[in-house]
mmCIF file of C-alpha atoms (C1' of nucleotides) in Angstrom:
data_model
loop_
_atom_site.group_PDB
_atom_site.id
_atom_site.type_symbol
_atom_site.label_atom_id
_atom_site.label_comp_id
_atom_site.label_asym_id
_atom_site.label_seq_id
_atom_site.Cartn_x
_atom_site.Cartn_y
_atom_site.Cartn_z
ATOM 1 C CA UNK A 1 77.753 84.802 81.657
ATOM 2 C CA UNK A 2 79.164 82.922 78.643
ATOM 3 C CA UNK A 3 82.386 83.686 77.150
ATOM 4 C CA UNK A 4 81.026 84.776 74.028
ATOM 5 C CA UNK A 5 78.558 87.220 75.282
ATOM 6 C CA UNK A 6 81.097 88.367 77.544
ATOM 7 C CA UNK A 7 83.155 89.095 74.176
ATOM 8 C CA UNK A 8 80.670 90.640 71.891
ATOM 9 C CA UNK A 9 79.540 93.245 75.461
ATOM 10 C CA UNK A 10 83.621 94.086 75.399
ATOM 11 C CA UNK A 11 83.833 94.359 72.038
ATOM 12 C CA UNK A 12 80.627 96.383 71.744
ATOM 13 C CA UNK A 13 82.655 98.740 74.261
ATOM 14 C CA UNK A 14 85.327 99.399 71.960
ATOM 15 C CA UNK A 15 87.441 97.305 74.009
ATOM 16 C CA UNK A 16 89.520 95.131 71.586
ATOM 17 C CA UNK A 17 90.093 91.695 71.766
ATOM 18 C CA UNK A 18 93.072 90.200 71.838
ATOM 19 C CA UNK A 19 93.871 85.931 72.136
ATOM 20 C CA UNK A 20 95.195 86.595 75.739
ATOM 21 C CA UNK A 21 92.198 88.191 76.945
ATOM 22 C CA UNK A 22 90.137 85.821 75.495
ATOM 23 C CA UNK A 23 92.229 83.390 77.424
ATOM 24 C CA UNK A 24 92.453 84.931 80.768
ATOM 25 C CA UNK A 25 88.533 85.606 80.815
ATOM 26 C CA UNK A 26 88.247 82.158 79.389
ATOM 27 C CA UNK A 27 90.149 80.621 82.331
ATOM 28 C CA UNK A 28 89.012 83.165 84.910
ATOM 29 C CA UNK A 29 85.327 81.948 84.528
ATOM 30 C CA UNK A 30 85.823 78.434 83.984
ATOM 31 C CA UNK A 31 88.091 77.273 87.284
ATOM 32 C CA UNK A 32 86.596 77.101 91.220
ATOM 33 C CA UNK A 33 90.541 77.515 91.895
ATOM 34 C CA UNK A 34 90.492 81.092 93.013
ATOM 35 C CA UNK A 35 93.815 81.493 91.457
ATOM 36 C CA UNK A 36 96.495 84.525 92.244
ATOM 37 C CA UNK A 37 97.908 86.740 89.013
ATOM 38 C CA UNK A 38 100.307 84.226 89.200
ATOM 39 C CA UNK A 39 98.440 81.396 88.854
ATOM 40 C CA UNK A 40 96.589 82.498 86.010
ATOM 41 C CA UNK A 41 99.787 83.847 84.010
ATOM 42 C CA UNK A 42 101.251 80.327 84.493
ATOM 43 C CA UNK A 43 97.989 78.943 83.234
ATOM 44 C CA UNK A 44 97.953 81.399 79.937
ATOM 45 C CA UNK A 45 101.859 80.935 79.599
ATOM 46 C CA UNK A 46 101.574 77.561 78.743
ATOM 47 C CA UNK A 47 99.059 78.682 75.482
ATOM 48 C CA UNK A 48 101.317 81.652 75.069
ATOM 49 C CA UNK A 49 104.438 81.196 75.874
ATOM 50 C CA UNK A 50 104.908 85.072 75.574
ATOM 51 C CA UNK A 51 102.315 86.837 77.688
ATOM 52 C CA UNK A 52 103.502 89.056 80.122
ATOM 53 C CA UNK A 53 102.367 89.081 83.987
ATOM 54 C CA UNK A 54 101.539 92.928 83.460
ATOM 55 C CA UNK A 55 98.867 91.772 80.102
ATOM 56 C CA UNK A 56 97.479 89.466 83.147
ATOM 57 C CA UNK A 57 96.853 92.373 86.182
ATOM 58 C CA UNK A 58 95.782 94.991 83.404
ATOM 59 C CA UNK A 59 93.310 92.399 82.163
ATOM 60 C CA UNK A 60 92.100 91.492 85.554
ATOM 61 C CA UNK A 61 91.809 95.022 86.355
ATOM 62 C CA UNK A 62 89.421 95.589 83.704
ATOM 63 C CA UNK A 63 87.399 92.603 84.262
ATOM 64 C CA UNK A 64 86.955 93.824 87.832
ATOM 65 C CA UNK A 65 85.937 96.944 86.322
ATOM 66 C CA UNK A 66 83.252 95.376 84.322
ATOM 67 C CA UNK A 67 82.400 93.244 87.573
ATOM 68 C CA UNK A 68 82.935 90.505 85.818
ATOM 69 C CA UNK A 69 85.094 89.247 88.726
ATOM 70 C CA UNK A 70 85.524 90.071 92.287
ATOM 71 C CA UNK A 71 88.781 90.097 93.560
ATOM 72 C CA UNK A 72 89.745 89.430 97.588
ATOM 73 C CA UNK A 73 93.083 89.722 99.406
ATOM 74 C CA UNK A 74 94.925 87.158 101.034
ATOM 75 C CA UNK A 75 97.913 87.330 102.756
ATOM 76 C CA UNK A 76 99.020 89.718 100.961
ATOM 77 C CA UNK A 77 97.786 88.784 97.692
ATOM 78 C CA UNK A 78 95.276 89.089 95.176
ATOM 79 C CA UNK A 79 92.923 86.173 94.206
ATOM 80 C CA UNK A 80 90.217 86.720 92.047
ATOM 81 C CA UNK A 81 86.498 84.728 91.355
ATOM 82 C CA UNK A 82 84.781 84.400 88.356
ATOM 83 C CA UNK A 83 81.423 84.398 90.790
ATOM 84 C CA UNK A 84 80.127 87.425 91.030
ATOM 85 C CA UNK A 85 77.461 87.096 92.769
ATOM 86 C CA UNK A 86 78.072 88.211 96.525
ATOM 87 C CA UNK A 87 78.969 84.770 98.843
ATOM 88 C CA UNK A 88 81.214 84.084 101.649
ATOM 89 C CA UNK A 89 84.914 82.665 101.276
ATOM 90 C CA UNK A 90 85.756 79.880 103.114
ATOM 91 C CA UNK A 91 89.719 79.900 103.291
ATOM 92 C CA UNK A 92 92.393 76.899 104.342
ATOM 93 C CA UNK A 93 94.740 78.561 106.421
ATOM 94 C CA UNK A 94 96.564 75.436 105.845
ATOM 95 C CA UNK A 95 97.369 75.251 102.369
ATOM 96 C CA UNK A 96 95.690 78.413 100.548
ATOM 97 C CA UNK A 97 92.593 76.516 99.344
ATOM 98 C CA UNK A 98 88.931 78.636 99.186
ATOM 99 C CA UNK A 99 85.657 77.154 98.158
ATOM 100 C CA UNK A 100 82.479 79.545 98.307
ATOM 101 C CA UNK A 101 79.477 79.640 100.061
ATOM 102 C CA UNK A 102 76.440 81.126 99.026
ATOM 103 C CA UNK A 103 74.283 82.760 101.884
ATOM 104 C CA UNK A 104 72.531 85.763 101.715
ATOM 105 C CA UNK A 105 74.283 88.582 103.148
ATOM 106 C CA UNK A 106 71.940 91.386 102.267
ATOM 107 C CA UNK A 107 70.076 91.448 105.432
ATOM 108 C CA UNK A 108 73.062 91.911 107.322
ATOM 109 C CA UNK A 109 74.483 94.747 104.787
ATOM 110 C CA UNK A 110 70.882 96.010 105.558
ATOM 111 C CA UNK A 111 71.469 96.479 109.360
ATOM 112 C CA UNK A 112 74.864 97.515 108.899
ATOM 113 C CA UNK A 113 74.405 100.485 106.759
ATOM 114 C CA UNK A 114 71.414 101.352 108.756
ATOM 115 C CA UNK A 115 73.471 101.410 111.998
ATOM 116 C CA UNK A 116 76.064 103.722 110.110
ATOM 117 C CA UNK A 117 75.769 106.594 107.341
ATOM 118 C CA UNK A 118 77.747 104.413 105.152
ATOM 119 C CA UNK A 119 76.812 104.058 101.233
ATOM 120 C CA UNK A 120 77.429 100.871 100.723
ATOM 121 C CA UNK A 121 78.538 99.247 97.204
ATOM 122 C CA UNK A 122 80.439 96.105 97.816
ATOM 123 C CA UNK A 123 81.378 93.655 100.518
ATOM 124 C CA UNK A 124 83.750 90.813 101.480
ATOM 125 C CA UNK A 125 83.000 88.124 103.843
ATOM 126 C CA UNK A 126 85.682 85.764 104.566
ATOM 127 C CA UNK A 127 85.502 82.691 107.028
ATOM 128 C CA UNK A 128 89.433 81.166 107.931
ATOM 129 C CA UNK A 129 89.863 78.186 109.021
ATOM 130 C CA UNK A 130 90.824 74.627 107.957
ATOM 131 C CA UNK A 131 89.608 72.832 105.112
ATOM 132 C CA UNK A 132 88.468 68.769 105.225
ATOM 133 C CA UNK A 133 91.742 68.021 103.953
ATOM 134 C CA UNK A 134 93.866 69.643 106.186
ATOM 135 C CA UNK A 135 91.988 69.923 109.544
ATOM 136 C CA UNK A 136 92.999 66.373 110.096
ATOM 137 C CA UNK A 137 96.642 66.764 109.876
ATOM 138 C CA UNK A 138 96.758 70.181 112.092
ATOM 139 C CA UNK B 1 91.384 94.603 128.456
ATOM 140 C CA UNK B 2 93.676 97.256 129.986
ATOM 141 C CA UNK B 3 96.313 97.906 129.279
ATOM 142 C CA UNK B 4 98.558 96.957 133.134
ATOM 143 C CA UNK B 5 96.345 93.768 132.888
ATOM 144 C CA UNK B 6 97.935 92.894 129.632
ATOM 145 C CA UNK B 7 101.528 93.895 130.445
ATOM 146 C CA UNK B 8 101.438 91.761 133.291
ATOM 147 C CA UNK B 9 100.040 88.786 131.192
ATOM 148 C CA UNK B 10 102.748 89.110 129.056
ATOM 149 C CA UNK B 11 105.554 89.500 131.641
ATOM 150 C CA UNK B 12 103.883 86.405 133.095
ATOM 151 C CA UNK B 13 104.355 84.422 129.412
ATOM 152 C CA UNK B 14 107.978 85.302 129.549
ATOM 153 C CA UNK B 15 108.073 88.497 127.330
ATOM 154 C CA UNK B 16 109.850 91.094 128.091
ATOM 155 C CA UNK B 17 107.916 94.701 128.602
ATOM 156 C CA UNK B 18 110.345 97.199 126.818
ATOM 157 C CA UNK B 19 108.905 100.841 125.910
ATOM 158 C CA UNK B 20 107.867 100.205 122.612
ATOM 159 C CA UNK B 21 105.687 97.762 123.077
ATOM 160 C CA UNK B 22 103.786 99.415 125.998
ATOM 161 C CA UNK B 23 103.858 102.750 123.690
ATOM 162 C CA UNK B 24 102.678 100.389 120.533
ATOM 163 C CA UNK B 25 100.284 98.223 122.994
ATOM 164 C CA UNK B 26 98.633 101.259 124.437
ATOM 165 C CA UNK B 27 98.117 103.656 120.943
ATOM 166 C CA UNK B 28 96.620 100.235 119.474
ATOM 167 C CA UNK B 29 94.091 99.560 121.851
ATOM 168 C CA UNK B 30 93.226 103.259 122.480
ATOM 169 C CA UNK B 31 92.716 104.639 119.032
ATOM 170 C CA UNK B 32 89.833 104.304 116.857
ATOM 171 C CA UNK B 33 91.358 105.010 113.511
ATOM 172 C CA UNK B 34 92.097 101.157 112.633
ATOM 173 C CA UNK B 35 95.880 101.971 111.907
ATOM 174 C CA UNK B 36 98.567 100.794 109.405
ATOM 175 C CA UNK B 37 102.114 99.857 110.834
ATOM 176 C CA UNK B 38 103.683 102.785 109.300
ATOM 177 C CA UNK B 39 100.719 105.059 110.791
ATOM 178 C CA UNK B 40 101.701 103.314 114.076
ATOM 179 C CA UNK B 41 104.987 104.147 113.565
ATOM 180 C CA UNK B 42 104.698 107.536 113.227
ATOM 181 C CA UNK B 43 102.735 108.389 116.046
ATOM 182 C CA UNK B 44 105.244 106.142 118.487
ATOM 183 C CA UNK B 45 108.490 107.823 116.584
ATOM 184 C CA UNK B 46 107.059 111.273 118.208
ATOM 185 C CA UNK B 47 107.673 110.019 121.684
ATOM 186 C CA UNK B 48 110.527 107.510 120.856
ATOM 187 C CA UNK B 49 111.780 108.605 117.818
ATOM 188 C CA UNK B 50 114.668 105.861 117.738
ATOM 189 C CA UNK B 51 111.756 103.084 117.062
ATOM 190 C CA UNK B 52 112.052 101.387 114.218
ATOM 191 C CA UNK B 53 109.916 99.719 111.762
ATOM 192 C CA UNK B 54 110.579 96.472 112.049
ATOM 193 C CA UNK B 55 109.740 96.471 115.771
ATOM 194 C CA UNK B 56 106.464 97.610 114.926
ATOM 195 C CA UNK B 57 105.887 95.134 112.903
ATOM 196 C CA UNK B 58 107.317 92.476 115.236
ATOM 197 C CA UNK B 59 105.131 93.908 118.003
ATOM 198 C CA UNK B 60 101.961 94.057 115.983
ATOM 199 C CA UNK B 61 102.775 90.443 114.781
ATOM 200 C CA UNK B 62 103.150 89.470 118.491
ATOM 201 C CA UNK B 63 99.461 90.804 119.898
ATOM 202 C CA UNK B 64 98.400 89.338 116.835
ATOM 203 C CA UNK B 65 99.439 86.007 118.033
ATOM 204 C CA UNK B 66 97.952 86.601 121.535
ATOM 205 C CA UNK B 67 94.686 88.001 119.889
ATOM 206 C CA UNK B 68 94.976 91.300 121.351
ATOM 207 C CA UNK B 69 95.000 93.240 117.931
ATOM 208 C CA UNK B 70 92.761 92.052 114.628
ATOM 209 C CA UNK B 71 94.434 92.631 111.436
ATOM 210 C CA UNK B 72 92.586 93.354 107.948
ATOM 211 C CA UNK B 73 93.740 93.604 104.883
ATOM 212 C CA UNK B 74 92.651 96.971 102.627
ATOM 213 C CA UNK B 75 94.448 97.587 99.201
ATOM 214 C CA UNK B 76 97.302 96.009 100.042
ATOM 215 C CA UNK B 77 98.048 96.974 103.281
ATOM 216 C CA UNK B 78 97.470 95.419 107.112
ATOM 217 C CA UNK B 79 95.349 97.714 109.450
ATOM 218 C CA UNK B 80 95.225 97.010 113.233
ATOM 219 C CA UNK B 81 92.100 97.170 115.255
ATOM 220 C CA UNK B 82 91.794 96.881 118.742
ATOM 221 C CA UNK B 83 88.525 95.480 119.367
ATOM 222 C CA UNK B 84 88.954 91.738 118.755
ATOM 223 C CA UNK B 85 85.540 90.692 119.329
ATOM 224 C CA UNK B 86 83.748 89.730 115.971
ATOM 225 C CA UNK B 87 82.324 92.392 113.716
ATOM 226 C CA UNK B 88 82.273 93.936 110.697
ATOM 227 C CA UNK B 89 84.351 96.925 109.132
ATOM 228 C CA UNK B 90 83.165 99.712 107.365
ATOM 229 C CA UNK B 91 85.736 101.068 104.823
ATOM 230 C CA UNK B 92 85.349 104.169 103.115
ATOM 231 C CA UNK B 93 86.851 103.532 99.242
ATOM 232 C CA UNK B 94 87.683 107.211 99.194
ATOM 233 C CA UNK B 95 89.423 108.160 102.299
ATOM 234 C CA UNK B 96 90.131 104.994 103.855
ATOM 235 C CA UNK B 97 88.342 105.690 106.823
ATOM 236 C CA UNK B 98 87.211 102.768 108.457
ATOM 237 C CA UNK B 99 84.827 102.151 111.332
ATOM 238 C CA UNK B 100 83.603 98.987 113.635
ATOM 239 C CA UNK B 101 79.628 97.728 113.430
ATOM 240 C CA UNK B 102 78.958 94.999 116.044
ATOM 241 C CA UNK B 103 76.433 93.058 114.245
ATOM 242 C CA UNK B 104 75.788 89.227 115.413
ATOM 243 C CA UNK B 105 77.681 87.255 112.825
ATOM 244 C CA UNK B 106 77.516 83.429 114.742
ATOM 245 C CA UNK B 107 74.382 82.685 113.185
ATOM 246 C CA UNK B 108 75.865 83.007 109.577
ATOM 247 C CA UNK B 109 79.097 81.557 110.286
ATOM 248 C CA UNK B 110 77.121 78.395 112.032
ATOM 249 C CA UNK B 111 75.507 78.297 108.492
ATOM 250 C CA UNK B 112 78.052 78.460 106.544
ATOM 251 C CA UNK B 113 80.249 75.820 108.520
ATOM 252 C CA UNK B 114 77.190 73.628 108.528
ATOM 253 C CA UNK B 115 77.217 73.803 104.416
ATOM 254 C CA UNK B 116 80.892 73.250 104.455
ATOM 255 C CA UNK B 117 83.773 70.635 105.946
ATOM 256 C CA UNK B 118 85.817 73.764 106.696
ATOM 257 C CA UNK B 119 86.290 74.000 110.478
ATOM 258 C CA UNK B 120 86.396 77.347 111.147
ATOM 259 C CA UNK B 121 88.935 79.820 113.661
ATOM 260 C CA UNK B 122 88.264 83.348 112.533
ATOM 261 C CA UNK B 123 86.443 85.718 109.904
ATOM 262 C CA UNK B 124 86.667 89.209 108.540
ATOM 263 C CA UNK B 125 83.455 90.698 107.082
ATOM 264 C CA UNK B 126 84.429 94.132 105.505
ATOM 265 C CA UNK B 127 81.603 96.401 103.705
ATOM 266 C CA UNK B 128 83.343 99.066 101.068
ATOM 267 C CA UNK B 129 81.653 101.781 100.499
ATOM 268 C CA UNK B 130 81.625 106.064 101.238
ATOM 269 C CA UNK B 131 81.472 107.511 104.874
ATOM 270 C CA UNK B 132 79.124 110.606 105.574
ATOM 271 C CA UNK B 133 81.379 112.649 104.522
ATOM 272 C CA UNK B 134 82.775 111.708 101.422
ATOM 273 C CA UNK B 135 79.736 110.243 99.845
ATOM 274 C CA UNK B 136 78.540 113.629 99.134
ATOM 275 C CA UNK B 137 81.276 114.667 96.926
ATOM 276 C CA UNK B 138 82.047 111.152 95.046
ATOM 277 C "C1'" DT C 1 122.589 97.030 143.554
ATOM 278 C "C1'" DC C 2 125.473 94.580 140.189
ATOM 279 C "C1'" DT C 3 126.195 90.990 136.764
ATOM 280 C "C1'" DC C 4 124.963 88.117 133.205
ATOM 281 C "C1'" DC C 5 122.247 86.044 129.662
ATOM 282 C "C1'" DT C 6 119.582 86.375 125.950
ATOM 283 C "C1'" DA C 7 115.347 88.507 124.188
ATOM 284 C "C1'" DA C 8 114.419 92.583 121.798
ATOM 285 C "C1'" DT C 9 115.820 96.439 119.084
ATOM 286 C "C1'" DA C 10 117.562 99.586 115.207
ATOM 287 C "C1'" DG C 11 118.715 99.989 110.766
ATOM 288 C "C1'" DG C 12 118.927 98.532 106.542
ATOM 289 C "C1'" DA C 13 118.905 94.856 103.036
ATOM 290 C "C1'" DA C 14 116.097 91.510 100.824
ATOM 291 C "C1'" DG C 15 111.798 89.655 99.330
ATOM 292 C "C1'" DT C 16 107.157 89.737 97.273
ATOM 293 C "C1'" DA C 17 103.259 91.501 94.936
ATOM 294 C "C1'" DT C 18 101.745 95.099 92.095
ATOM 295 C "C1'" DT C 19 101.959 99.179 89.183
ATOM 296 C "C1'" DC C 20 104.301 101.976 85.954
ATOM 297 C "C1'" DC C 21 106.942 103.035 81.711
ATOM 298 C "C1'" DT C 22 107.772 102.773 76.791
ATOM 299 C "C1'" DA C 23 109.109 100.837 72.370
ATOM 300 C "C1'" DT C 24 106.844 97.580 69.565
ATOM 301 C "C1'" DT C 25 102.994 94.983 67.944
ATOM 302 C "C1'" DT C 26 98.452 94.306 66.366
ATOM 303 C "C1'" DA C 27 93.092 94.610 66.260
ATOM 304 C "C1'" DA C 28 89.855 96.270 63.521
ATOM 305 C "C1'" DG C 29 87.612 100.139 61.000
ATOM 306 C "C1'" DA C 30 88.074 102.625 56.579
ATOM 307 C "C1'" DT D 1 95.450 96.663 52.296
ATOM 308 C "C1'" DC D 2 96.376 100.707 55.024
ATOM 309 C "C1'" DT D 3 96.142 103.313 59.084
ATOM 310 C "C1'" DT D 4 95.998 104.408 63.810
ATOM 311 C "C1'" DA D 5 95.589 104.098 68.367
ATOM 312 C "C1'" DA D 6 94.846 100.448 71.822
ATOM 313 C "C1'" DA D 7 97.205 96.666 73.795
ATOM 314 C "C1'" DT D 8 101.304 94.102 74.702
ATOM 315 C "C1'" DA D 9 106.027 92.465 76.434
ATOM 316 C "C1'" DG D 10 109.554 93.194 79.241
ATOM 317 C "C1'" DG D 11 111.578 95.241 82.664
ATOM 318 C "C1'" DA D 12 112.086 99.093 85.964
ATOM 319 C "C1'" DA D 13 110.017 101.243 89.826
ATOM 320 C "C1'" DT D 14 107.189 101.240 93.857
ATOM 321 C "C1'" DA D 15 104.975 99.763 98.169
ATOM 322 C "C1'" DC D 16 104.581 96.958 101.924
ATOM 323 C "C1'" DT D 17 106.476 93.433 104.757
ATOM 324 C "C1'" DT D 18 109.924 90.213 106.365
ATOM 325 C "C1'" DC D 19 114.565 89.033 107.202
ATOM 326 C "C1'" DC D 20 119.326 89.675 108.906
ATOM 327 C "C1'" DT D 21 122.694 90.900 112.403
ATOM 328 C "C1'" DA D 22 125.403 93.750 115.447
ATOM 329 C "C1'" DT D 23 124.129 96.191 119.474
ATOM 330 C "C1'" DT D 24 121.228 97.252 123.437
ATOM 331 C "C1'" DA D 25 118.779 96.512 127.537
ATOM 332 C "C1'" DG D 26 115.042 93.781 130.494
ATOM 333 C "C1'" DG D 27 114.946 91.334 134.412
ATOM 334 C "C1'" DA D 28 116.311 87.027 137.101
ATOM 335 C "C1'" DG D 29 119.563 85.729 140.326
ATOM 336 C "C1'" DA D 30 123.726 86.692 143.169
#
DNA sequence: TCTCCTAATAGGAAGTATTCCTATTTAAGA
DNA sequence: TCTTAAATAGGAATACTTCCTATTAGGAGA
């Protein structure tokens, strides 16, 4: 979805909008970097120098809402994905790195919640391992 | 794997077999309930209520390393499971219950390698949703 | 069985990521 | 422009995990 749609839908919602949403959704959708709360409030910072790291989670937090992200743990820590749509993620255990992969998972969320009495409404596939870059040097 | 056989593996390695890890070792590989550290904790702290913590941790961290445990990652917290071979987890988003579904998961990893450079060592493949119980009252 | 060495432990402090709290600012409708 | 409540900045509080270190105890060898 394009920033400015994603806007006007927000706005629509009687959400208002503020320049460091606008950036954070801006950046959120635009990089393949994966990046923590961290990441993105040193990204933001350097725009506006004044943004705090709690502006960045609550915003994140309602973009997740609006599953306009999807957010998966690593080690501990959140990084979050402008892709929405559901995909595996490969991750470097080497130096952090994840790329996706798009494959279709539905059969096999299928099968699963037929085997259980699960509803199911979201899932997370992660593959670990080492990326081109680093598998060399292991 | 039993739980003599894997004492005497690791007496073999050069670890040494204190009570706490058998008592940590055996709840682990016994229990279905996919644990967190502090849930292992209590349960060992009834029998040796001196344990601490940290050796929990330290112990989990160690069958970790000799794949005897797999660890996920839900909200924020590491939960231990037992059964090492590959499948996929079924969380519950309100209760945190979560259960095991063996489900072949080669062929998609195969795939995804194949599309990728990534070589990969492990995956996690969690499914959020509501158990049987809970999905009736969400 | 006793001794010794050092791995392992207990307990708590420190670290890290996230959420919470609240006075102040500001988006946006009237 | 004025008003009002949503959003923010900044920091405190929380939650989970790792780290630190004096003490304990497993187990190999005498």
């Amino acid at each position: 979805m394009q920033l400015e749609q994603i806007v006007t839908n927000l706005r629509e919602e009687g959400f208002r909008i503020t320049p460091q949403r606008i950036a954070i959704v801006d950046y959120v959708l635009s990089t393949e970097e994966h990046p923590s709360a961290e990441q993105i409030h040193n990204v933001i910072k350097k725009k506006y120098p004044m943004v705090s790291l709690s502006t960045v989670y609550k915003t994140l937090d309602l973009l997740r809402q609006k599953q306009l992200v999807k957010q998966i743990e690593i080690g501990g820590e959140a990084r979050f994905d402008g892709h929405t749509d559901e995909h595996i993620n490969l991750i470097c255990m080497k130096c952090g790195k994840i790329e996706d992969v798009d494959e279709d998972l539905k059969e096999i969320q299928v099968r699963a919640a037929r085997k259980s009495k699960y509803q199911i409404v979201k899932s997370s596939f992660e593959l670990f391992g080492y990326c081109s870059a680093c598998k060399t040097h292991s």
